[in-house]
Coordinates of C-alpha atoms and ligand atoms in Angstrom, one line a residue:
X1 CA 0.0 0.0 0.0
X2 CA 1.5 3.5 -0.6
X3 CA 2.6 5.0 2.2
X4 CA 0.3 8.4 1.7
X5 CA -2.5 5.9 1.2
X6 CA -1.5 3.9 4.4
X7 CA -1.0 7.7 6.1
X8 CA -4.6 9.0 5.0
X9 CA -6.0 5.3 6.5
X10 CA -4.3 6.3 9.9
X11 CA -5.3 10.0 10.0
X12 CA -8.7 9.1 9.3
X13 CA -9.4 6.7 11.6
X14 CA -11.5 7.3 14.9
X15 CA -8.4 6.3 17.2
X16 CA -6.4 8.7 15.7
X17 CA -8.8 11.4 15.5
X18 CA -9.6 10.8 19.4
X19 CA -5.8 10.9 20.5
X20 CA -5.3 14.0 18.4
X21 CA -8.4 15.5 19.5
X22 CA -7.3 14.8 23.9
X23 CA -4.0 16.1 22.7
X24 CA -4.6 19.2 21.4
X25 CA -6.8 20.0 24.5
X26 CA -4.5 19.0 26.7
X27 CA -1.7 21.2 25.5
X28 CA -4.1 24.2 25.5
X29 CA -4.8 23.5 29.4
X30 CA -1.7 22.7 29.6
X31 CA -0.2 25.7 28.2
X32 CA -2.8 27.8 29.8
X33 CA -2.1 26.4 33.2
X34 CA 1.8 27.1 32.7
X35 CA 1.1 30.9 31.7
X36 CA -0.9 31.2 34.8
X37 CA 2.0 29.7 37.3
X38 CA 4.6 32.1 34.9
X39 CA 2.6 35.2 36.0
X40 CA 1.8 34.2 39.7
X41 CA 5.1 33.3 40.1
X42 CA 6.6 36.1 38.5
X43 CA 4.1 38.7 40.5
X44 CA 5.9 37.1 44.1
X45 CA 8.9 37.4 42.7
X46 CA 8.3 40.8 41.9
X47 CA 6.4 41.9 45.0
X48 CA 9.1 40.3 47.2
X49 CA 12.0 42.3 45.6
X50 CA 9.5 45.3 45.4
X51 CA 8.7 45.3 49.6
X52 CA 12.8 44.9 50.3
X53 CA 13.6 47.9 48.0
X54 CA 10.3 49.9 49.6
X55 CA 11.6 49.2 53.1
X56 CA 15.0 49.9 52.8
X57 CA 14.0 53.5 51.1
X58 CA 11.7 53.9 53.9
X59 CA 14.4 53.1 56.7
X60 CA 16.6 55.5 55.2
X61 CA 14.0 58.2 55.0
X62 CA 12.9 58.1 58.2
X63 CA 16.8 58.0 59.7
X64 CA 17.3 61.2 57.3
X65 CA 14.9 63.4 58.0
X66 CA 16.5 65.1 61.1
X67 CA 20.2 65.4 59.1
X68 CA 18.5 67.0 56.4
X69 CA 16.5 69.5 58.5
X70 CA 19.7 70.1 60.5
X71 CA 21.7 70.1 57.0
X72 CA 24.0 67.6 58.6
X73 CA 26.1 66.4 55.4
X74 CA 27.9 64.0 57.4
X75 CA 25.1 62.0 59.2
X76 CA 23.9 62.2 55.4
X77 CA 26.5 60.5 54.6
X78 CA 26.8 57.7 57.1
X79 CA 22.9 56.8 56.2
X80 CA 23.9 57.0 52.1
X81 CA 26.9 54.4 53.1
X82 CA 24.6 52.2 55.0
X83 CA 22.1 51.7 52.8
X84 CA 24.7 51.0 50.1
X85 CA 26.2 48.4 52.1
X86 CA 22.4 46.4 51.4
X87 CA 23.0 43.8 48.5
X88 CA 21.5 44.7 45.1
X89 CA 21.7 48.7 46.1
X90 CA 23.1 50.1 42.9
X91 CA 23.2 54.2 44.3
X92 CA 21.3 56.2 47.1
X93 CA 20.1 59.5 47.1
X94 CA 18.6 61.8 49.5
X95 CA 16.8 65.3 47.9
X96 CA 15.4 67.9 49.0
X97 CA 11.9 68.9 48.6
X98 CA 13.1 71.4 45.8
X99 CA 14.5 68.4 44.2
X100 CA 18.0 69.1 44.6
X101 CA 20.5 66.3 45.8
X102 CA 21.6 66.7 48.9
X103 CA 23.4 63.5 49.3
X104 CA 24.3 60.4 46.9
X105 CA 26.4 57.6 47.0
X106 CA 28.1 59.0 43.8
X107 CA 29.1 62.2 45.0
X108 CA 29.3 64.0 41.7
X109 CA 25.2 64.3 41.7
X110 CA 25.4 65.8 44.4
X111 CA 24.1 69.4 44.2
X112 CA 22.1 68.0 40.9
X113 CA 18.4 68.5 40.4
X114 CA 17.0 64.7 40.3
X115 CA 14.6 65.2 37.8
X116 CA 13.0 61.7 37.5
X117 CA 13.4 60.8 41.6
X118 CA 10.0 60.7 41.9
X119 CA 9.7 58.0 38.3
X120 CA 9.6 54.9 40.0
X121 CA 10.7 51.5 37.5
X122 CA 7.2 49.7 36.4
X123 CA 9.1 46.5 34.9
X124 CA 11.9 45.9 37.0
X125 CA 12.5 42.7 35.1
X126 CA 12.2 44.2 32.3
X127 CA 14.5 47.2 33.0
X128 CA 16.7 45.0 34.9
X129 CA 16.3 47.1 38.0
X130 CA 13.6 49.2 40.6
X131 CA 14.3 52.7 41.5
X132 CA 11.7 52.6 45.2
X133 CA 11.5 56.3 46.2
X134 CA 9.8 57.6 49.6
X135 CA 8.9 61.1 51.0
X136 CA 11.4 62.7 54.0
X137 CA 8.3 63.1 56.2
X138 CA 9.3 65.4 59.6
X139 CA 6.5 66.6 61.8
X140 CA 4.0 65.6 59.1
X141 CA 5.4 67.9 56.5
X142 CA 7.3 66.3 53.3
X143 CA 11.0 67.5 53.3
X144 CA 12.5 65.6 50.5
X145 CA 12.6 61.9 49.1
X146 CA 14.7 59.3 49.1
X147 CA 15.7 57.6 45.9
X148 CA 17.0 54.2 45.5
X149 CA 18.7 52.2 42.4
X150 CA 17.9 48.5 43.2
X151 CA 19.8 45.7 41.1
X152 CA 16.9 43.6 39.5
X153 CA 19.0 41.5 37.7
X154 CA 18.7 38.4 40.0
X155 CA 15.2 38.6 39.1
X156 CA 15.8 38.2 35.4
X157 CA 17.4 35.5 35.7
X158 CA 15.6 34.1 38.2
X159 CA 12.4 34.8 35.8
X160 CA 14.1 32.9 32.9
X161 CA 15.5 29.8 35.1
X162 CA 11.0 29.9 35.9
X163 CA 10.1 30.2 32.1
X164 CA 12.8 27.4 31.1
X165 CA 11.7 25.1 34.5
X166 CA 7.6 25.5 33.3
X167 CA 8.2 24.7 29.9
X168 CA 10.0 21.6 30.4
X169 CA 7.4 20.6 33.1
X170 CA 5.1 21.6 30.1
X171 CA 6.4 19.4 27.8
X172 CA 6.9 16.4 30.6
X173 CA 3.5 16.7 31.3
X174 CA 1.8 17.0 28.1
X175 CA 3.9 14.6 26.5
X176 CA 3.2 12.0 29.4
X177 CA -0.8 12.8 29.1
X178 CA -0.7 12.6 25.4
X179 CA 1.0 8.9 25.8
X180 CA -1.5 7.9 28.6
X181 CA -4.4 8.8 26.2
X182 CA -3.4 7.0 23.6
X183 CA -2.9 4.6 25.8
X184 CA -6.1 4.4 27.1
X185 CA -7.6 5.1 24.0
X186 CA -6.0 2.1 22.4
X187 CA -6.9 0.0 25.0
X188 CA -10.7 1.0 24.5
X189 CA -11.0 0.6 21.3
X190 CA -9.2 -2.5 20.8
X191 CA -12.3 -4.5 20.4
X192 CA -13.4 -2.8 18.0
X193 CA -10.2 -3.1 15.8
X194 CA -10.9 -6.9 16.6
X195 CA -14.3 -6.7 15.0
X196 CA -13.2 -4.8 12.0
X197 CA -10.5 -7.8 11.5
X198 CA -13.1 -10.4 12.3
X199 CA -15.4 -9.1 9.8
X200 CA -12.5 -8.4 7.2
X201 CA -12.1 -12.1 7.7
X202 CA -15.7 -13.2 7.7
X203 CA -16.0 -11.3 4.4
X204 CA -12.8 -13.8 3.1
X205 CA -15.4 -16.3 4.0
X206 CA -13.7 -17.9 7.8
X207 CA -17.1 -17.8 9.1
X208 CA -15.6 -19.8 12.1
X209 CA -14.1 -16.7 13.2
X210 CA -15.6 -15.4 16.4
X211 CA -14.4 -12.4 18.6
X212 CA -14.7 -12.2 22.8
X213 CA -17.2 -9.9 23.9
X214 CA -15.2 -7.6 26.0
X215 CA -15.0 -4.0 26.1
X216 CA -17.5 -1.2 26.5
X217 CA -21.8 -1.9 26.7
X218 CA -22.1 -1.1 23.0
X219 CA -19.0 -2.7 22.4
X220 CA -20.3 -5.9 24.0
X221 CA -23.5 -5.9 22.3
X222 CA -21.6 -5.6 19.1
X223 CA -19.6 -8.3 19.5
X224 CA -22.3 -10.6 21.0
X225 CA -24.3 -9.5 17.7
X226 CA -21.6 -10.1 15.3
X227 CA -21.0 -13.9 17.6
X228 CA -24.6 -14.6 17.2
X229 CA -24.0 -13.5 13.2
X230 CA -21.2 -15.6 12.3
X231 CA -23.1 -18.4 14.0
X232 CA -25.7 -18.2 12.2
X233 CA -24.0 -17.7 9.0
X234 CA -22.1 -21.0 9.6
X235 CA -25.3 -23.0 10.2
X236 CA -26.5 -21.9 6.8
X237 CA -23.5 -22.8 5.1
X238 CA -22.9 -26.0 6.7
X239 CA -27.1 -26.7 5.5
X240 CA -26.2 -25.5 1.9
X241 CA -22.8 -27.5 1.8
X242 CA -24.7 -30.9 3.5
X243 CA -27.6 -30.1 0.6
X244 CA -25.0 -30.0 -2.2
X245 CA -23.1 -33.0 -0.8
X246 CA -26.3 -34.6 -0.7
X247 CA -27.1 -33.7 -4.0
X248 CA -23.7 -34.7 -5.1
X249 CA -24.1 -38.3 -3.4
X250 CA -27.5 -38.7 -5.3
X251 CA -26.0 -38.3 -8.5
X252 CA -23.0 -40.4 -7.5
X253 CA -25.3 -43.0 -7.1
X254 CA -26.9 -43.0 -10.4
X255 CA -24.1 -44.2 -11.8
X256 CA -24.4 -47.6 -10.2
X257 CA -27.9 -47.5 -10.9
X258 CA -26.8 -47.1 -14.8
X259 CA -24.0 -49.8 -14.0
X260 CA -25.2 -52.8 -11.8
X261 CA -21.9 -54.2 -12.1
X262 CA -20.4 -51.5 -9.7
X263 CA -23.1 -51.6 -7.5
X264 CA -21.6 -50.4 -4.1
X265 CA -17.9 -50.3 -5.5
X266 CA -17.8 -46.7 -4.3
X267 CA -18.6 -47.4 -0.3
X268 CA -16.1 -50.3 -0.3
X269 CA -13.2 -48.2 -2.4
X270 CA -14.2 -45.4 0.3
X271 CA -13.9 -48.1 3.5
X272 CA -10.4 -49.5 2.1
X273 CA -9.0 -46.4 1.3
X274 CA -9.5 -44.8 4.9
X275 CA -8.5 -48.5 6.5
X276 CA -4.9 -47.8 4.7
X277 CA -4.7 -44.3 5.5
X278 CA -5.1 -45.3 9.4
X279 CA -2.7 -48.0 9.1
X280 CA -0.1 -45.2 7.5
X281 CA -1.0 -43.1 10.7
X282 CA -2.7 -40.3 8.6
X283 CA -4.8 -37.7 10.6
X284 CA -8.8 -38.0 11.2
X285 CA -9.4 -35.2 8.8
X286 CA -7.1 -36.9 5.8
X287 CA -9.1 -40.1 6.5
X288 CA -12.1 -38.3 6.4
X289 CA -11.5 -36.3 3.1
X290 CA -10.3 -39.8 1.4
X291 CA -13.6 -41.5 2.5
X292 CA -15.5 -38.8 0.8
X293 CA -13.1 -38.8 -2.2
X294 CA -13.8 -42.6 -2.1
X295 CA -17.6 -42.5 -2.2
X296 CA -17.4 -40.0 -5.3
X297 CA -14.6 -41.1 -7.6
X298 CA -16.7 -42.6 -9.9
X299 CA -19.2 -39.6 -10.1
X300 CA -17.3 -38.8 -13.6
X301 CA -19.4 -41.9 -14.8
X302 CA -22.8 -40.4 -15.4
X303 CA -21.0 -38.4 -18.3
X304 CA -20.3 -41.9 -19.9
X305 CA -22.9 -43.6 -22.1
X306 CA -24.6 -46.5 -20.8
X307 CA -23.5 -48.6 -23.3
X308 CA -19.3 -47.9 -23.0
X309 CA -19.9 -48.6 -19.0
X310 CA -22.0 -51.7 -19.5
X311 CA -20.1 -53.2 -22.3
X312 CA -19.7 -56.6 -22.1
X313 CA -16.1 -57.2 -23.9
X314 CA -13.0 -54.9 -23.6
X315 CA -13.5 -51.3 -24.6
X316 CA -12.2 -50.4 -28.7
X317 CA -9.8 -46.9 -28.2
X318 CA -12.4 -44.8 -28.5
X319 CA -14.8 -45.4 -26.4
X320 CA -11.8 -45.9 -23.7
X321 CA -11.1 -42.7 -24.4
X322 CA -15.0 -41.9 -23.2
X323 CA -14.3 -43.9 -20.2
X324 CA -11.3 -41.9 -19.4
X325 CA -13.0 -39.0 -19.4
X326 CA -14.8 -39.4 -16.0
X327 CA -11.9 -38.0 -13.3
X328 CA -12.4 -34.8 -15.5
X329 CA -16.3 -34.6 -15.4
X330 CA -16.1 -35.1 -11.8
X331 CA -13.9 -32.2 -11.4
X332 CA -16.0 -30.0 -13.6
X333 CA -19.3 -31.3 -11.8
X334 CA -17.4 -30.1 -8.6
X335 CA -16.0 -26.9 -9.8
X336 CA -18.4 -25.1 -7.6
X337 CA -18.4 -26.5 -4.4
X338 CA -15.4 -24.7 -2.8
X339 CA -15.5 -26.9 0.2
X340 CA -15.0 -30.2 -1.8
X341 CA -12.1 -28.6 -3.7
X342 CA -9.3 -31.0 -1.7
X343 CA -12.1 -34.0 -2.4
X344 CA -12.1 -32.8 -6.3
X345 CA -8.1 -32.7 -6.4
X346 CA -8.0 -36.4 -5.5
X347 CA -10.7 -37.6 -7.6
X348 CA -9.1 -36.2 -10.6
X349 CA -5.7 -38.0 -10.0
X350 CA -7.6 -41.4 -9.4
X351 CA -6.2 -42.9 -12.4
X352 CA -2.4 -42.0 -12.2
X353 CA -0.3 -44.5 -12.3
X354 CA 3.0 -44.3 -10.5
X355 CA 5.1 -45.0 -13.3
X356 CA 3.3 -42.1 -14.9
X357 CA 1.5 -44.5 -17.3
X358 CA -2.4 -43.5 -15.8
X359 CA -4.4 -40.6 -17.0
X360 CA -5.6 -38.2 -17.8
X361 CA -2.4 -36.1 -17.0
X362 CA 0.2 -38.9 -17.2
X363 CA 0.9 -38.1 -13.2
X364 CA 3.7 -39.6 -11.6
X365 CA 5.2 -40.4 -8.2
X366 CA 5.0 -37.7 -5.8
X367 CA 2.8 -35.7 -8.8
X368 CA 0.4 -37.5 -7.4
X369 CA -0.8 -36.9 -4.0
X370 CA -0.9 -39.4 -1.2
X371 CA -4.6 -39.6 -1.2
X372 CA -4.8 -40.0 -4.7
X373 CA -2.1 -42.5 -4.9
X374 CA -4.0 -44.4 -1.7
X375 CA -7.6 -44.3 -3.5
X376 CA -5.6 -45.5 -6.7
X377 CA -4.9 -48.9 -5.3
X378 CA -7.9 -49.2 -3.5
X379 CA -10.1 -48.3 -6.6
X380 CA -7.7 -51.3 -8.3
X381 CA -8.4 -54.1 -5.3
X382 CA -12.2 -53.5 -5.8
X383 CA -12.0 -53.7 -9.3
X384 CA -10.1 -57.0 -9.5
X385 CA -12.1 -58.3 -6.5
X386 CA -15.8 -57.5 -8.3
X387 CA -17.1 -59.1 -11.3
X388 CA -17.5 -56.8 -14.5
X389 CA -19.4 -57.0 -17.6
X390 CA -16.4 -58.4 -19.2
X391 CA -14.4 -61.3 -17.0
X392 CA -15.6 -62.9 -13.8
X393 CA -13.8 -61.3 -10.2
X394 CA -10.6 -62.6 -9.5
X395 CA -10.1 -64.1 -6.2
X396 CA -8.5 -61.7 -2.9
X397 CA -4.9 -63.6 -3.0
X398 CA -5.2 -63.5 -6.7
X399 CA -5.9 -59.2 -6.3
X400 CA -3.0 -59.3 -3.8
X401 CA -0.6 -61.1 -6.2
X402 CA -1.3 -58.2 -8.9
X403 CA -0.7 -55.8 -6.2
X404 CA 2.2 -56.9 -5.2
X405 CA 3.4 -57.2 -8.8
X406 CA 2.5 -53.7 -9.2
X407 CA 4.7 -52.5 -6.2
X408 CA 7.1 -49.2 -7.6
X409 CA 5.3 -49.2 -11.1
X410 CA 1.4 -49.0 -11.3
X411 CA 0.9 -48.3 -7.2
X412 CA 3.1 -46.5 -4.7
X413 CA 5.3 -49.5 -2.6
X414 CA 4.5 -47.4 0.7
X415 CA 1.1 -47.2 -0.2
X416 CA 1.4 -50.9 -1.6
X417 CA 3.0 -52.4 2.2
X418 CA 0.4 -50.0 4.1
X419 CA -2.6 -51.8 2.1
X420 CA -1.0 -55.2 2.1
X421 CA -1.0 -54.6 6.1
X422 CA -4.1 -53.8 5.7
X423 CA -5.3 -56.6 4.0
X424 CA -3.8 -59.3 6.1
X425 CA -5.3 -57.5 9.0
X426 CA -8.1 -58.1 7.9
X427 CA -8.2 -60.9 5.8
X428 CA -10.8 -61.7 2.9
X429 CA -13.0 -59.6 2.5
X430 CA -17.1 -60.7 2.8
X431 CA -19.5 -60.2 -0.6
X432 CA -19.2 -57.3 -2.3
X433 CA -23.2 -56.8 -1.2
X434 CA -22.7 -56.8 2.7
X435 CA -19.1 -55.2 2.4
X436 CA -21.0 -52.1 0.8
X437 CA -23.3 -52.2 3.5
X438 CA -20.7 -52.1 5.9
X439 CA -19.1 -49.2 4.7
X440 CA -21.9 -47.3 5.2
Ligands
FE2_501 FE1 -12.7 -44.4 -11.8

């Protein structure tokens, strides 16, 4: 299948549909839940460095007031050196309330008019630092500010070592929920992938197929449905294929009707060929194929005239020629009933010969199969052992003789000692009459 056919089959396909469909919501909440953390997280991390910088302005405000009333440079000095001695302070400042610098930890600002003292930093991540600012308050009336650089580069990277540690936990996550769905999703609909291969299989004709009803309600029903399909499908076909066979059988026997001479041949050639089979230690359903190729190898005959079967002298050429035509009506007569197409195979090859000498494809050896080659000799033994228009029956150690002659050319010697075996087992044989009734 091309692969951008076998890609379109998977993309369109309710599993896939369903996985994609869970995956795509889950990276949504996933990455909706991760850009909620960033910005609660960020907002403490914030606030936190926001509350230092606020207090440490504040401490130094309420420490300056009094030197800057007093115009104490000095004490203005010690409390500008203190706070700088805080990690993270970048530069301090004290101004006046006409916005002049009256102190700063870079003293060439001082004297300067701080323009911007009173612009505190909105995005200290951003800007990489927070300038806090708070008013000189003494007895309730503003006397200047203090203004503060803070270093906010710790929070920068602090803010980045948060945005790389959510979006690997973003990935972790929504790669292991993706998995688990498919997981799960796999696991549910499993049955069903069994029914579609059930029925892809039911369709081939395996109507013995059944699948276990497992899964989900529906799921269950489905199956049990399908179950209680196949079932029924398998009954019908098993009536049709007995009908035929039945059918088949009838016709079968018109040919001894039409030939009195062979009356029953086909039940004993069926019972001798299934006795050798067991004593070469072939399986119940070879034995039980051969008995059935047995009791219609001569269904070829009702093609033949009346007259060629009943002849009463040796056949000229031509009208053996007829006679060797009934392996091939029988396999056109069973052309089509697929479930007798073994049973067909063996019936054609019924008059092979080892030595390639039979017909009517000059078979030989391992051409022809085993249960051919079996019903070949058996075929031969009830032959000899009947009487036919044309000579009397020979006797059984008479048959045996010829078989044994025939060992390695006309009959196969395995198949030859197996039905020898056979034979001494069970010694001669009763009349042809209640042998045929035996084999039924
Ligand atoms: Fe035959």
């Amino acid at each position: 299948m091309p692969r951008f056919r076998r890609a379109l089959l998977v993309t369109s396909s309710i599993k896939f549909r369903l996985a994609a469909l869970f995956c795509v919501v889950t990276l949504v909440l996933a990455a909706l839940a991760a850009l909620a953390l960033y910005h609660h997280q960020r907002g403490i991390m914030i606030n936190r460095l926001r509350t230092r910088a606020t207090a440490l302005a504040a401490n130094l405000a309420v420490n300056a007031a009094p030197a800057l009333i007093a115009g104490d440079q000095m004490q203005l000095s010690v409390l500008v050196a203190t706070a700088m001695q805080n990690p993270g302070v970048l530069s301090a400042a004290i101004v006046d309330h006409q916005g002049v610098v009256r102190m700063h930890s870079n003293i060439r600002e001082i004297g300067r008019r701080l323009e911007r003292a009173a612009a505190p930093a909105t995005d200290p991540a951003a800007q990489a630092h927070l300038r806090p600012t708070e008013p000189i308050i003494f007895n309730g009336k503003g006397v200047g500010t203090v203004v503060l650089d803070i270093d906010a580069s710790d929070l920068a990277a602090g803010l980045w070592k948060l945005r790389i540690g959510l979006l690997l936990g973003f990935l972790m996550v929504t790669t292991g929920v993706c998995l688990l769905f498919v997981r799960l999703i796999d696991r549910f609909l499993r049955p069903l992938d069994t029914l579609v291969q059930a029925a892809g299989r039911v369709g081939r004709g395996e109507l013995s197929v059944r699948v276990p009803e497992v899964g989900g309600r529906e799921i269950r029903n489905l199956a049990r449905s399908f179950n209680r399909m196949t079932a029924g499908l398998s009954a019908a076909k098993a009536r049709i294929e007995q009908g035929y066979l039945e059918a088949v059988m009838t016709l079968a026997a018109t040919v001894e009707v039409k030939d009195p001479y062979t009356r029953g041949h086909c039940d004993r050639v069926a019972y001798y060929s299934e006795q050798v089979a067991r004593q070469m230690g072939l399986d119940d359903a070879f034995c039980s194929e051969l008995r059935l190729a047995g009791a219609l190898h001569d269904l070829g005959k009702v093609g033949v005239a009346h007259e060629i079967l009943c002849k009463p002298g040796p056949l000229d050429p031509d009208e053996f020629a007829e006679m060797a035509r009934h392996p091939m009506i029988a396999w056109k007569i069973l052309e089509p009933a697929k479930f007798l197409a073994s049973v067909r195979e063996i019936i054609l090859v019924h008059h092979e010969r080892y030595d390639g000498s039979g017909y009517p494809n000059r078979l030989k050896g391992d051409q022809i199969s085993l249960a051919g080659r079996i019903l070949s000799l058996a075929d031969a033994y009830d032959s000899m052992t009947s009487d036919r228009p044309y000579r009397r029956r020979l006797g059984h150690q008479q048959a045996l003789a010829i078989i044994k002659e025939g060992k390695g050319r006309q009959f196969d010697p395995e198949v030859t000692e197996a039905f020898l075996a056979t034979a001494a087992a069970m010694g001669e044989p009763p009349t042809a009459t209640s042998r045929s009734r035996e084999a039924c």
